[in-house]
Tab-separated table of C-alpha atoms in Angstrom:
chain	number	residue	atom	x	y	z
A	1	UNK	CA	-25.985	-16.584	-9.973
A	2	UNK	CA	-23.069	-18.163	-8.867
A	3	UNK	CA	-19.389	-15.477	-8.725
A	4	UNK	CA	-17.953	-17.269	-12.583
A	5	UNK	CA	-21.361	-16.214	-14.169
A	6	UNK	CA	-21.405	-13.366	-12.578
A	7	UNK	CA	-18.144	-12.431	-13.776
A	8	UNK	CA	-19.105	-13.481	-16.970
A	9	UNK	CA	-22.409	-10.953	-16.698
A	10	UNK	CA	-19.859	-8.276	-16.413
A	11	UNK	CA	-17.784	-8.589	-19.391
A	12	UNK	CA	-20.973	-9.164	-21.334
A	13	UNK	CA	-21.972	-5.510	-20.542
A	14	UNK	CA	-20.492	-3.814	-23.332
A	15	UNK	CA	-22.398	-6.195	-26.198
A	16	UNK	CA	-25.502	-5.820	-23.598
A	17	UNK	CA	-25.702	-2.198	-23.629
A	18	UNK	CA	-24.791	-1.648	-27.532
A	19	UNK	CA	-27.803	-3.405	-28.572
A	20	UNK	CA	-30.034	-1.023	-26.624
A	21	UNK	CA	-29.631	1.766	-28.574
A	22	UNK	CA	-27.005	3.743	-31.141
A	23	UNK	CA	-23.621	4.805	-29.787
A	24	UNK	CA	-23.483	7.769	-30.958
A	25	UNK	CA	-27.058	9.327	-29.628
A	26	UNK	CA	-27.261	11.287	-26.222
A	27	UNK	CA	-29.423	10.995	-23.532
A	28	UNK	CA	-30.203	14.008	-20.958
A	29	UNK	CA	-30.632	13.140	-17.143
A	30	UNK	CA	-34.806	13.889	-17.689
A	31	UNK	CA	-34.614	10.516	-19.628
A	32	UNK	CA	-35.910	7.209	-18.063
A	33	UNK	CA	-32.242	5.636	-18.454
A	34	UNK	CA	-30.751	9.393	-17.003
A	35	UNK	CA	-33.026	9.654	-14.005
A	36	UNK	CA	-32.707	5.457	-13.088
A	37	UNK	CA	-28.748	6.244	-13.447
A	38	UNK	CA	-28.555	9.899	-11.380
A	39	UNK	CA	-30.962	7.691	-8.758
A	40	UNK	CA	-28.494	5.139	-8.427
A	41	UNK	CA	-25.668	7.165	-8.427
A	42	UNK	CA	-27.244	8.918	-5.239
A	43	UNK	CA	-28.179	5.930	-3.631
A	44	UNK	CA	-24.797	4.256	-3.929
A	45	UNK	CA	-23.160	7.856	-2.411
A	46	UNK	CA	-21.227	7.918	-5.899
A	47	UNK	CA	-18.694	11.013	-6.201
A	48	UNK	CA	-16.787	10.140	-9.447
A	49	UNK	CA	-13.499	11.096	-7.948
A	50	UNK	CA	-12.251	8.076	-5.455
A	51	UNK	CA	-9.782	10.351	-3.091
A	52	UNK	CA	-9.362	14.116	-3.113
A	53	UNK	CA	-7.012	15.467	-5.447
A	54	UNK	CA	-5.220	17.181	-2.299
A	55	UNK	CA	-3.909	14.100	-1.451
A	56	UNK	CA	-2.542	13.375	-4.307
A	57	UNK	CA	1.072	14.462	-5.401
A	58	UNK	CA	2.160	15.856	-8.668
A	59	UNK	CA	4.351	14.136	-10.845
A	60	UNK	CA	6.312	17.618	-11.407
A	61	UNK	CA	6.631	17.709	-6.959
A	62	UNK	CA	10.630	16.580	-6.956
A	63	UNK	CA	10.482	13.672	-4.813
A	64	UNK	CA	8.054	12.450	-7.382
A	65	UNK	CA	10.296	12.946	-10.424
A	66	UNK	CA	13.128	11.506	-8.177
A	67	UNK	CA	10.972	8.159	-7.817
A	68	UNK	CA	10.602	8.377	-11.240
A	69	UNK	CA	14.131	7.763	-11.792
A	70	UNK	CA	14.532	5.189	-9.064
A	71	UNK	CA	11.218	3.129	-10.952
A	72	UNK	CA	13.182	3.452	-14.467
A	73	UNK	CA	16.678	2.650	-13.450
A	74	UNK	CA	18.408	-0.438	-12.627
A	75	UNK	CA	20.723	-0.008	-10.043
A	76	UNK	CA	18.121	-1.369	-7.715
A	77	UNK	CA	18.001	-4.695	-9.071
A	78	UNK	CA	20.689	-7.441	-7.268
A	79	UNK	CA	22.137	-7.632	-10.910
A	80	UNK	CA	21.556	-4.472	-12.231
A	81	UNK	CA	19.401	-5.830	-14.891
A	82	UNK	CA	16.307	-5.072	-13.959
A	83	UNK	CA	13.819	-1.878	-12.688
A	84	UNK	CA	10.598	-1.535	-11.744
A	85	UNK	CA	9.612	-0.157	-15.282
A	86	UNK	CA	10.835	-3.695	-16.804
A	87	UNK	CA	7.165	-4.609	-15.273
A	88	UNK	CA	5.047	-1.403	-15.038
A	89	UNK	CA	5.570	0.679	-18.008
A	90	UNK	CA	3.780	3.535	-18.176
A	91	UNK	CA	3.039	2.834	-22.374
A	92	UNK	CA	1.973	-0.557	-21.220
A	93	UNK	CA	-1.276	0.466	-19.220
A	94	UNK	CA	1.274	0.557	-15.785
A	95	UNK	CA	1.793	-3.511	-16.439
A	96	UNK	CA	4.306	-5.096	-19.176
A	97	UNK	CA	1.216	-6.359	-21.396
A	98	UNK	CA	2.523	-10.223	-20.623
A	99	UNK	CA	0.652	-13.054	-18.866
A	100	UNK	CA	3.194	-13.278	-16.721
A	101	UNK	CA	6.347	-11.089	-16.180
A	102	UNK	CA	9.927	-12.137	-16.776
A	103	UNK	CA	11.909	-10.558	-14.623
A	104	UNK	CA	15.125	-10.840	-14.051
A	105	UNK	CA	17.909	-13.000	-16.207
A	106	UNK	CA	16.162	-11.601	-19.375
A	107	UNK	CA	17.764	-12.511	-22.246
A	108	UNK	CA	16.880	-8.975	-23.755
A	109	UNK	CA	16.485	-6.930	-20.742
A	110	UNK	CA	15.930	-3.585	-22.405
A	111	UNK	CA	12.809	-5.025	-24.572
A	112	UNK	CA	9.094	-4.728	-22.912
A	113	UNK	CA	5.972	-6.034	-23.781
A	114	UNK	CA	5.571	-9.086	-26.136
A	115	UNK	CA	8.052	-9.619	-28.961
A	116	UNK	CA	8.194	-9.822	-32.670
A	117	UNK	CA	5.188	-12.283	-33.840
A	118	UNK	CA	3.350	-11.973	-30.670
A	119	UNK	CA	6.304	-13.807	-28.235
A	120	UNK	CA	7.602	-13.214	-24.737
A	121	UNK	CA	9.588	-10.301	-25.347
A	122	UNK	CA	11.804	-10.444	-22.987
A	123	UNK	CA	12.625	-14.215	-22.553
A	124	UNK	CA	14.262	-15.838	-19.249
A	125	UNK	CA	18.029	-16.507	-20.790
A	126	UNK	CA	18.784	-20.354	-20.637
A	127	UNK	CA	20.948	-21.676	-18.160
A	128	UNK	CA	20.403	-18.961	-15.898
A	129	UNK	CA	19.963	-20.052	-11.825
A	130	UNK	CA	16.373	-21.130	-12.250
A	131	UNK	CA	15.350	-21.914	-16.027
A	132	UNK	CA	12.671	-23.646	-16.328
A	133	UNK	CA	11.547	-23.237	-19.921
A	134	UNK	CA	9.380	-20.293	-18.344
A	135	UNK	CA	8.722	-16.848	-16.998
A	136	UNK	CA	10.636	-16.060	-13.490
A	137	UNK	CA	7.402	-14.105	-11.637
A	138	UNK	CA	4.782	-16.705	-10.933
A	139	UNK	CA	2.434	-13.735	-10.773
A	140	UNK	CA	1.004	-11.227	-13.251
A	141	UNK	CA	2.152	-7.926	-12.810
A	142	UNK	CA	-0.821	-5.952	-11.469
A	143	UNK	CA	-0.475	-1.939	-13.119
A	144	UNK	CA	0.663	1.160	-11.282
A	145	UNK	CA	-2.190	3.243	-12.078
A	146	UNK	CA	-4.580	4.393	-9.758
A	147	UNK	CA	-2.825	3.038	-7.196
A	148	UNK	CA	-2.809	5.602	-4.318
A	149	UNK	CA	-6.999	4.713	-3.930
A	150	UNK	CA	-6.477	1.561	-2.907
A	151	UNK	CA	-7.283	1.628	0.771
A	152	UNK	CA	-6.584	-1.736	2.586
A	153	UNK	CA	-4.887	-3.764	0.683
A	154	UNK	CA	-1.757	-4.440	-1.807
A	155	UNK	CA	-0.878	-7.181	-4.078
A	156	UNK	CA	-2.652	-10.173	-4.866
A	157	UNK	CA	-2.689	-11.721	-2.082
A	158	UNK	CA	-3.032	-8.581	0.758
A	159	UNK	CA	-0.148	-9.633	2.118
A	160	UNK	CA	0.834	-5.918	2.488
A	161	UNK	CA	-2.735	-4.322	4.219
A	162	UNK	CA	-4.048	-1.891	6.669
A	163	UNK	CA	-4.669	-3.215	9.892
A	164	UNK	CA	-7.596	-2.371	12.197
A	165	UNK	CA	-5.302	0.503	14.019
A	166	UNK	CA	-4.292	1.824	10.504
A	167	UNK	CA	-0.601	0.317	11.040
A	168	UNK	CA	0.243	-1.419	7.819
A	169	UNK	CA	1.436	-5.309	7.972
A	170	UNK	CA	3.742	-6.218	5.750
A	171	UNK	CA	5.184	-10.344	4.866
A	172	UNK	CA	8.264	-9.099	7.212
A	173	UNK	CA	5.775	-9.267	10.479
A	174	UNK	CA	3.388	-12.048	11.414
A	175	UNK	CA	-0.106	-11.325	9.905
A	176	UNK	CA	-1.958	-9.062	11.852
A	177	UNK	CA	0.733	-7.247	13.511
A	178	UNK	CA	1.999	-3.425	12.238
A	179	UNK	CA	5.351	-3.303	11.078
A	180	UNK	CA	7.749	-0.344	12.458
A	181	UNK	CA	9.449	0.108	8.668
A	182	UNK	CA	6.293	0.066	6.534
A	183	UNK	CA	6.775	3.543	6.033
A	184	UNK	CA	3.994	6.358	5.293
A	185	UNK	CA	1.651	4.660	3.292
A	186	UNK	CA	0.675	0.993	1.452
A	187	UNK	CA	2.422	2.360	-1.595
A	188	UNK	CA	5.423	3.295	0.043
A	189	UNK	CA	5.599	-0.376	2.023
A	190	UNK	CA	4.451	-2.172	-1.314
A	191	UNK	CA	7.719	-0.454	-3.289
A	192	UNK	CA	9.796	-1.871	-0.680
A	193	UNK	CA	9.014	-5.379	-1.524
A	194	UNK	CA	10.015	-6.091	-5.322
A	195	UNK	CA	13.299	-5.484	-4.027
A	196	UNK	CA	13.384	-8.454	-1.859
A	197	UNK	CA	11.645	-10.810	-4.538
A	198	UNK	CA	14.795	-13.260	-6.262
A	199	UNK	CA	12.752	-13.352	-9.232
A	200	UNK	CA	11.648	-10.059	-9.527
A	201	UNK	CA	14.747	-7.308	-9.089
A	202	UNK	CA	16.803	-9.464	-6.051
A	203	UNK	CA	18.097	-12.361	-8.564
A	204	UNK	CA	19.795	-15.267	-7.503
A	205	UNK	CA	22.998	-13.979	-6.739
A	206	UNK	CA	21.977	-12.480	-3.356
A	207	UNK	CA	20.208	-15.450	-1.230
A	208	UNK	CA	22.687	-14.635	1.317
A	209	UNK	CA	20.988	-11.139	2.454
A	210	UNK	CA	17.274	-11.299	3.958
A	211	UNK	CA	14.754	-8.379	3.015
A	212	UNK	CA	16.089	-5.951	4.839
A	213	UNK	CA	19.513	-6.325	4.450
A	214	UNK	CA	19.176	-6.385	0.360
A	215	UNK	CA	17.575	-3.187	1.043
A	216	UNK	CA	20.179	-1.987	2.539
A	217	UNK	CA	23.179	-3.287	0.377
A	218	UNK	CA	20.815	-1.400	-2.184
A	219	UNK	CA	20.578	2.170	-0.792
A	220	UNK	CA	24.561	1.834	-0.199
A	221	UNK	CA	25.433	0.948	-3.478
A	222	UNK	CA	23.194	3.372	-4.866
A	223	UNK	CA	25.047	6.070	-2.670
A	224	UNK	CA	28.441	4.757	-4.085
A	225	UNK	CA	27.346	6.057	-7.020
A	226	UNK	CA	28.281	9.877	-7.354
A	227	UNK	CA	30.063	12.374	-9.706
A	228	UNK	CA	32.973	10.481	-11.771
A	229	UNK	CA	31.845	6.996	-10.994
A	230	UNK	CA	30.327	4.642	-13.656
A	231	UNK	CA	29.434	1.905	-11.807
A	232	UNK	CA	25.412	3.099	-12.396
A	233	UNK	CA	24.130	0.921	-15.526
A	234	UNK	CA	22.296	4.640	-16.527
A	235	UNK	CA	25.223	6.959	-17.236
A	236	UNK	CA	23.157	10.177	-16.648
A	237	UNK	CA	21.382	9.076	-13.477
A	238	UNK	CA	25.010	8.563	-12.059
A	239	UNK	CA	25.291	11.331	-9.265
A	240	UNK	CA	22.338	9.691	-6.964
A	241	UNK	CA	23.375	12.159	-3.828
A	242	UNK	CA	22.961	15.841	-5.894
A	243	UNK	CA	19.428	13.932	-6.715
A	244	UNK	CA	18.464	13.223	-3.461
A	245	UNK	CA	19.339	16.419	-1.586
A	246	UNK	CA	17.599	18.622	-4.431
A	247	UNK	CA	14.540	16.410	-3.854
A	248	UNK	CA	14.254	16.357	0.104
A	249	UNK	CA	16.124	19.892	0.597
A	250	UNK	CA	19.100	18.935	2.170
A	251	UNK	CA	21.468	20.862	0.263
A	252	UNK	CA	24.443	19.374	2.927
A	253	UNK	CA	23.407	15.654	3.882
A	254	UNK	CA	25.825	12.854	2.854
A	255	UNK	CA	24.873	9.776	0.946
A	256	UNK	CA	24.397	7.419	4.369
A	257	UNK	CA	21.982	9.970	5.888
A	258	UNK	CA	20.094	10.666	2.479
A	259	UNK	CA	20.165	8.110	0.361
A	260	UNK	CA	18.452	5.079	2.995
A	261	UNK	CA	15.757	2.428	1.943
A	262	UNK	CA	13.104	4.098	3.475
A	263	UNK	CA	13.734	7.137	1.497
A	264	UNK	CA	14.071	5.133	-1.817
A	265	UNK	CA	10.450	3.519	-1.268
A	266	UNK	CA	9.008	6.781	0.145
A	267	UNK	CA	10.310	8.497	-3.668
A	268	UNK	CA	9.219	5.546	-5.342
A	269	UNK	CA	6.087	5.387	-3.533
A	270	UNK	CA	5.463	9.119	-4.894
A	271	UNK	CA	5.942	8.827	-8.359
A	272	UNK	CA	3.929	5.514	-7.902
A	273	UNK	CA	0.685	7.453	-6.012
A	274	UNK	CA	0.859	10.222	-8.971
A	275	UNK	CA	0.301	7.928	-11.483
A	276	UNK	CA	-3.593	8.667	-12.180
A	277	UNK	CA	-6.063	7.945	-15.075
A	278	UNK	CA	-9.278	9.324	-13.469
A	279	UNK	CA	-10.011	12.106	-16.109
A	280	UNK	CA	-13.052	9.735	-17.920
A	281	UNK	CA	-16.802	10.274	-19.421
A	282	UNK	CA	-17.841	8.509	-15.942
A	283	UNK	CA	-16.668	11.144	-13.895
A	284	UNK	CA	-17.438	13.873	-15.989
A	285	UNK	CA	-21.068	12.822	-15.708
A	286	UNK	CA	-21.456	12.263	-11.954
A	287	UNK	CA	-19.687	15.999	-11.942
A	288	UNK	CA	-22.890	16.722	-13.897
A	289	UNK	CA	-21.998	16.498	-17.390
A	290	UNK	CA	-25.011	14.781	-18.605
A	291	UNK	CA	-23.584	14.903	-22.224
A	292	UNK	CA	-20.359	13.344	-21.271
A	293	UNK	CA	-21.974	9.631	-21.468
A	294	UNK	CA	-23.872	8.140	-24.262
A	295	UNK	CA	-27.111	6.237	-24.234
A	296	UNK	CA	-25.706	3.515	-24.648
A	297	UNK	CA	-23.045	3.550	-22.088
A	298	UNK	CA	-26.052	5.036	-19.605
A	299	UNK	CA	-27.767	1.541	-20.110
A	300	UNK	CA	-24.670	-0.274	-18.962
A	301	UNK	CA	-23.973	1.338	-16.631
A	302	UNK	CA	-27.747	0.223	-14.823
A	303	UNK	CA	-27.165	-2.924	-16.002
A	304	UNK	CA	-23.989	-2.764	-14.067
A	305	UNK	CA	-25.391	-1.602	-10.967
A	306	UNK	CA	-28.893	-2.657	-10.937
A	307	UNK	CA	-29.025	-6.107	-8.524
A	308	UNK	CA	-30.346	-8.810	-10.931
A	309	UNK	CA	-34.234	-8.162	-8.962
A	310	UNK	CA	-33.748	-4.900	-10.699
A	311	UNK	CA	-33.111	-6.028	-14.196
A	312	UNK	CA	-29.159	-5.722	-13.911
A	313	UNK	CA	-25.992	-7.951	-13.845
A	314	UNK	CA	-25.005	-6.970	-10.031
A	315	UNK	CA	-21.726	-5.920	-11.466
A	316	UNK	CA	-21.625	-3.053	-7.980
A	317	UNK	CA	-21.942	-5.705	-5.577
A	318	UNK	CA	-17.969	-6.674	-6.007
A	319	UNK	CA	-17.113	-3.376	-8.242
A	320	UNK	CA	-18.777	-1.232	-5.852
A	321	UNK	CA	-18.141	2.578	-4.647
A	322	UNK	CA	-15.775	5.205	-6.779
A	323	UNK	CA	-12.945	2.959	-7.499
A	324	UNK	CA	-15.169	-0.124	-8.464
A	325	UNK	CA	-13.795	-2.497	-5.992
A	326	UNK	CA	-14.977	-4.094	-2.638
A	327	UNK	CA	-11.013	-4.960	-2.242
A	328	UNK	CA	-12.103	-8.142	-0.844
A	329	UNK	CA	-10.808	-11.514	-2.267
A	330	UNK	CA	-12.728	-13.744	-4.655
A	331	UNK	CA	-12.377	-17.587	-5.901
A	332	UNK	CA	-13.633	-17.257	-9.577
A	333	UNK	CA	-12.824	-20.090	-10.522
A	334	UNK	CA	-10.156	-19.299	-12.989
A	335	UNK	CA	-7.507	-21.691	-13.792
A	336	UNK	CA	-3.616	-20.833	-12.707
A	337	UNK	CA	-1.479	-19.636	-15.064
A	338	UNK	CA	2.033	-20.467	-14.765
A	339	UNK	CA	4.304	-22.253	-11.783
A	340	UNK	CA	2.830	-20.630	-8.935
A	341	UNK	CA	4.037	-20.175	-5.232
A	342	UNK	CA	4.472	-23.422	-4.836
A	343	UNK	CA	1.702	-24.383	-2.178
A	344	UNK	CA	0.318	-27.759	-2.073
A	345	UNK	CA	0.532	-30.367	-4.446
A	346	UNK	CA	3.394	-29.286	-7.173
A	347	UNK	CA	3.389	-25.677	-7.541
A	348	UNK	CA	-0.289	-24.879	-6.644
A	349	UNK	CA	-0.801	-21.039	-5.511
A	350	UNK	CA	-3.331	-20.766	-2.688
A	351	UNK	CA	-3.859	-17.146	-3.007
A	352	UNK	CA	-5.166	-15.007	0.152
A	353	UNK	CA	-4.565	-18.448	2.022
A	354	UNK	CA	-1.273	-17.758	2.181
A	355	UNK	CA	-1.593	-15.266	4.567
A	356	UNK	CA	-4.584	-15.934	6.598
A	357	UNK	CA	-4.527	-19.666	7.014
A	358	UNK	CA	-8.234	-19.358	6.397
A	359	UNK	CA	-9.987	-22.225	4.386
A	360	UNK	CA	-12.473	-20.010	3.179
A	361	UNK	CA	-9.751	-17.809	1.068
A	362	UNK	CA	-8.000	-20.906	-0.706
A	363	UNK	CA	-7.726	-19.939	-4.078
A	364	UNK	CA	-9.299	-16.431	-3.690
A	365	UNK	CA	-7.191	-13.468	-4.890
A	366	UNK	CA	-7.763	-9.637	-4.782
């Protein structure tokens, strides 16, 4: 079974499994389907939980609701006219329910999601710096949730990923090599990046400044803003320093010491890694709740993890462990969906390539 069938299996599951017997019936573990499933939930060292909750923070810890503000306001976009929620909104499964995002230069940049009658919602304004009839990102926008499990790897392509001696390369270093200003973790060095992206939050307007020093002119503009000034696109999020020293505990640090890039990403990072959507019937029943799943859902999920020998769809051998992911890189085959990154011929996107060089990861993405 070649990877596109295979993927194919795997959506198929649902119909699969809801032939096999009424959704609404319960099965105990001392049934054949209970005992295959607790077998192969032993076998594949299954916990239900994909990290301890200890390492975890709270979205009520206040350098988590301090990132929250960061990821909803503005004021660290080039133009002020764009924030990380314009792509990742919480009410929008952590993603902004488009194909493709929009970015900045929207022509409505308040409105999310898809518009009236199913269109982009909010559409690229005409005549800005790079209309081309199009969305800006040439990327979907992957969600937020559950993103503090993911262990090696960030974005599409890895370019930001754990290296062997767990420093963390990011597309400012040569592949392979740690960078110094990653910061704590891969979600604190991926929430350093949109920054930098001209279609994403940089815009066109700032070409002159490389990543770091639009980071930079960033946290300093952001630490302009304090009590009286207005210059903040969000009124009420105006006094940025008061923020900052209530969430770090420096009652007495100025703006230049408190308010710095890495600090930004570290906050946004936070409210990022608390973001998580774990509580389900699945991990209820590897806790031991044998009620928590039906029949139904029982049969798919052997059919999910039993190798085709076994009578399944060999769903586990890419969506494998707690967290249903191998976080390697696959070709399946799909076509590409808007203008790309621009490698090869016209505005082709070679995926993992990009980053490895490696023939065997054209076209394969995370």
């Amino acid at each position: 079974m070649d990877v596109t069938n295979k993927l194919l299996a795997c959506l198929a599951l649902i119909f699969i499994a809801g032939c096999n017997s009424s959704p609404h019936s319960n099965s105990s573990s001392n049934s054949t389907p209970g005992k295959q499933l607790d077998s192969l939930i032993k076998s594949h060292g299954l916990t239900g939980t994909p990290v301890s909750s200890s390492a975890i923070p709270s979205i009520n810890d206040p350098i988590a609701q301090l990132g929250k503000r960061l990821f909803f306001s503005k004021s660290l976009s080039g133009n002020e006219d764009t924030a990380c929620v314009s792509c990742h909104h919480p009410q929008l499964g952590g993603g902004d329910n488009l194909s493709l995002p929009i970015g900045v230069d929207a022509v409505v940049a308040e409105l999310l999601g898809p518009g009236p009658r199913g269109g982009l919602g909010r559409l690229h304004r005409t005549g800005a710096a790079d209309f081309d009839g199009g969305p800006t990102v040439p990327r979907n926008a992957p969600t937020t949730f559950n993103i503090a499990f993911w262990n090696t790897f960030m974005f599409h392509d890895g370019r930001i990923e754990k290296n062997a001696d767990n420093s963390i390369r990011t597309p400012d270093v040569a592949h392979g090599t740690g960078d110094p200003n990653a910061g704590q973790n891969l979600v604190q060095a991926q929430a350093r990046f949109p920054l930098t992206s001209k279609e994403e939050m940089k815009g066109f307007a700032h070409e002159d400044k490389d990543n770091q020093q639009i980071r930079e002119f960033l946290s300093q503009r952001l630490g302009g803003y304090g009590a009286g000034h207005t210059d903040d696109p969000l009124a009420d999020d105006a006094d940025w320093l008061n923020k900052f020293r209530v969430a770090f505990a420096q009652a007495d640090a100025d703006a230049e010491a408190l308010i710095t890039e890495q600090n930004i990403s570290f906050a946004i990072g936070e409210y990022q890694r608390s973001q998580l959507f774990t509580a389900t019937p699945w991990q209820k029943y590897v806790d031991g709740d044998t009620s928590a799943l039906t029949a139904s859902a029982k049969n798919g999920a052997l059919l999910f993890m039993n190798a085709p020998k076994d009578g399944g769809v060999g769903c586990a051998s890419c969506h494998s462990g707690d967290f249903f992911t191998d976080e390697g890189f696959h070709n399946i085959g799909m076509p590409q969906m808007g203008r790309g990154k621009g490698d090869g011929a016209g505005e082709e996107d070679f995926g993992r390539f990009r980053e490895t060089k490696l023939e065997v990861d054209k076209f394969a993405f995370r």
